[in-house]
Amino acid sequence: GERPVTRARRRRRVVAPVLGLALLAAAWFGRPVYDDVFDFIRDNTTDPKPVRPTGVSASSELPGMSAGAAFDGAKNQPWSPDALDKSAELVAAFDQPVRLVNVIVTPGVSADQDQFLTYGRPQKLTLRFVTTDGQSSTQTLTLTDKAGAQTFKLGGKNDVHEVHIVIDSVYGPPDRPPAIAEVEFFRAG
């Protein structure tokens, strides 16, 4: 003989598939939240990895102080725009989209204090992050007027293709253009 179908068994046959479908739907529609949680955990539990731009340009540059100098790894070879360039911009491009989590900026012409004071130094920088699909977001950095590297968290900028760095305001002598000794980007580990 066969066992008679009880009400409890019938309920399980209906409830189990409905519950399974509900869990699948929650997983499917909750993906953006899970992605954000995953990114947050990765950003805060792994060491950021340095990433160098594959292309650089600038709105202007002084002789011997090219845009590439800001990304060459040497803190004594700065980029400096022309003194007449009041909205100086430095652009870093990446071949592959990258998730940026930190940036280190070394303002001035050098990390050496005496040389540091000879040129203008950025006080405020606006970073505009352009993604592969053309979307953009900005973040303003306020630097202190001291020699040496300054680290800023970027909060995880996804799919970045280009970063435009605009000098908004400057410390130092008004007759000398600002300089940036080095810019270093870090991606999520």
GROMACS .gro file of C-alpha atoms in nm, residues 104-177:
model
   74
  104ILE     CA    1   4.843   6.002  -0.287
  105VAL     CA    2   4.931   6.359  -0.387
  106THR     CA    3   5.273   6.511  -0.325
  107PRO     CA    4   5.224   6.888  -0.372
  108GLY     CA    5   5.494   7.136  -0.472
  109VAL     CA    6   5.815   7.086  -0.666
  110SER     CA    7   5.974   6.853  -0.412
  111ALA     CA    8   5.929   6.679  -0.078
  112ASP     CA    9   6.229   6.886   0.041
  113GLN     CA   10   6.092   7.179   0.250
  114ASP     CA   11   6.323   7.450   0.110
  115GLN     CA   12   6.250   7.362  -0.252
  116PHE     CA   13   5.883   7.304  -0.168
  117LEU     CA   14   5.833   7.673  -0.082
  118THR     CA   15   5.979   7.806  -0.411
  119TYR     CA   16   5.666   7.734  -0.620
  120GLY     CA   17   5.295   7.752  -0.561
  121ARG     CA   18   5.127   7.444  -0.412
  122PRO     CA   19   4.774   7.321  -0.470
  123GLN     CA   20   4.538   7.396  -0.184
  124LYS     CA   21   4.224   7.243  -0.337
  125LEU     CA   22   4.204   6.990  -0.616
  126THR     CA   23   3.889   6.866  -0.787
  127LEU     CA   24   3.916   6.513  -0.919
  128ARG     CA   25   3.664   6.423  -1.191
  129PHE     CA   26   3.635   6.049  -1.248
  130VAL     CA   27   3.513   5.949  -1.594
  131THR     CA   28   3.387   5.593  -1.640
  132THR     CA   29   3.401   5.382  -1.954
  133ASP     CA   30   3.037   5.467  -2.031
  134GLY     CA   31   3.101   5.843  -2.007
  135GLN     CA   32   2.946   5.900  -1.663
  136SER     CA   33   3.140   6.123  -1.426
  137SER     CA   34   3.160   6.205  -1.057
  138THR     CA   35   3.378   6.450  -0.865
  139GLN     CA   36   3.560   6.464  -0.535
  140THR     CA   37   3.734   6.769  -0.389
  141LEU     CA   38   4.060   6.724  -0.199
  142THR     CA   39   4.192   6.987   0.043
  143LEU     CA   40   4.567   6.961   0.086
  144THR     CA   41   4.770   7.094   0.376
  145ASP     CA   42   5.057   7.329   0.295
  146LYS     CA   43   5.340   7.096   0.391
  147ALA     CA   44   5.606   6.905   0.203
  148GLY     CA   45   5.550   6.534   0.153
  149ALA     CA   46   5.287   6.290   0.036
  150GLN     CA   47   4.922   6.325   0.142
  151THR     CA   48   4.683   6.028   0.119
  152PHE     CA   49   4.312   6.055   0.040
  153LYS     CA   50   4.045   5.784   0.036
  154LEU     CA   51   3.828   5.790  -0.274
  155GLY     CA   52   3.543   5.573  -0.149
  156GLY     CA   53   3.577   5.323  -0.435
  157LYS     CA   54   3.528   5.479  -0.778
  158ASN     CA   55   3.421   5.201  -1.020
  159ASP     CA   56   3.507   5.150  -1.388
  160VAL     CA   57   3.730   5.460  -1.403
  161HIS     CA   58   3.879   5.528  -1.745
  162GLU     CA   59   4.012   5.882  -1.683
  163VAL     CA   60   4.081   6.111  -1.390
  164HIS     CA   61   4.085   6.488  -1.452
  165ILE     CA   62   4.270   6.676  -1.176
  166VAL     CA   63   4.189   7.048  -1.165
  167ILE     CA   64   4.380   7.291  -0.943
  168ASP     CA   65   4.111   7.510  -0.780
  169SER     CA   66   4.321   7.716  -0.539
  170VAL     CA   67   4.686   7.760  -0.449
  171TYR     CA   68   4.916   7.824  -0.152
  172GLY     CA   69   5.237   8.020  -0.192
  173PRO     CA   70   5.383   8.298  -0.404
  174PRO     CA   71   5.129   8.448  -0.646
  175ASP     CA   72   5.397   8.507  -0.908
  176ARG     CA   73   5.492   8.136  -0.928
  177PRO     CA   74   5.266   7.871  -1.079
   0.00000   0.00000   0.00000
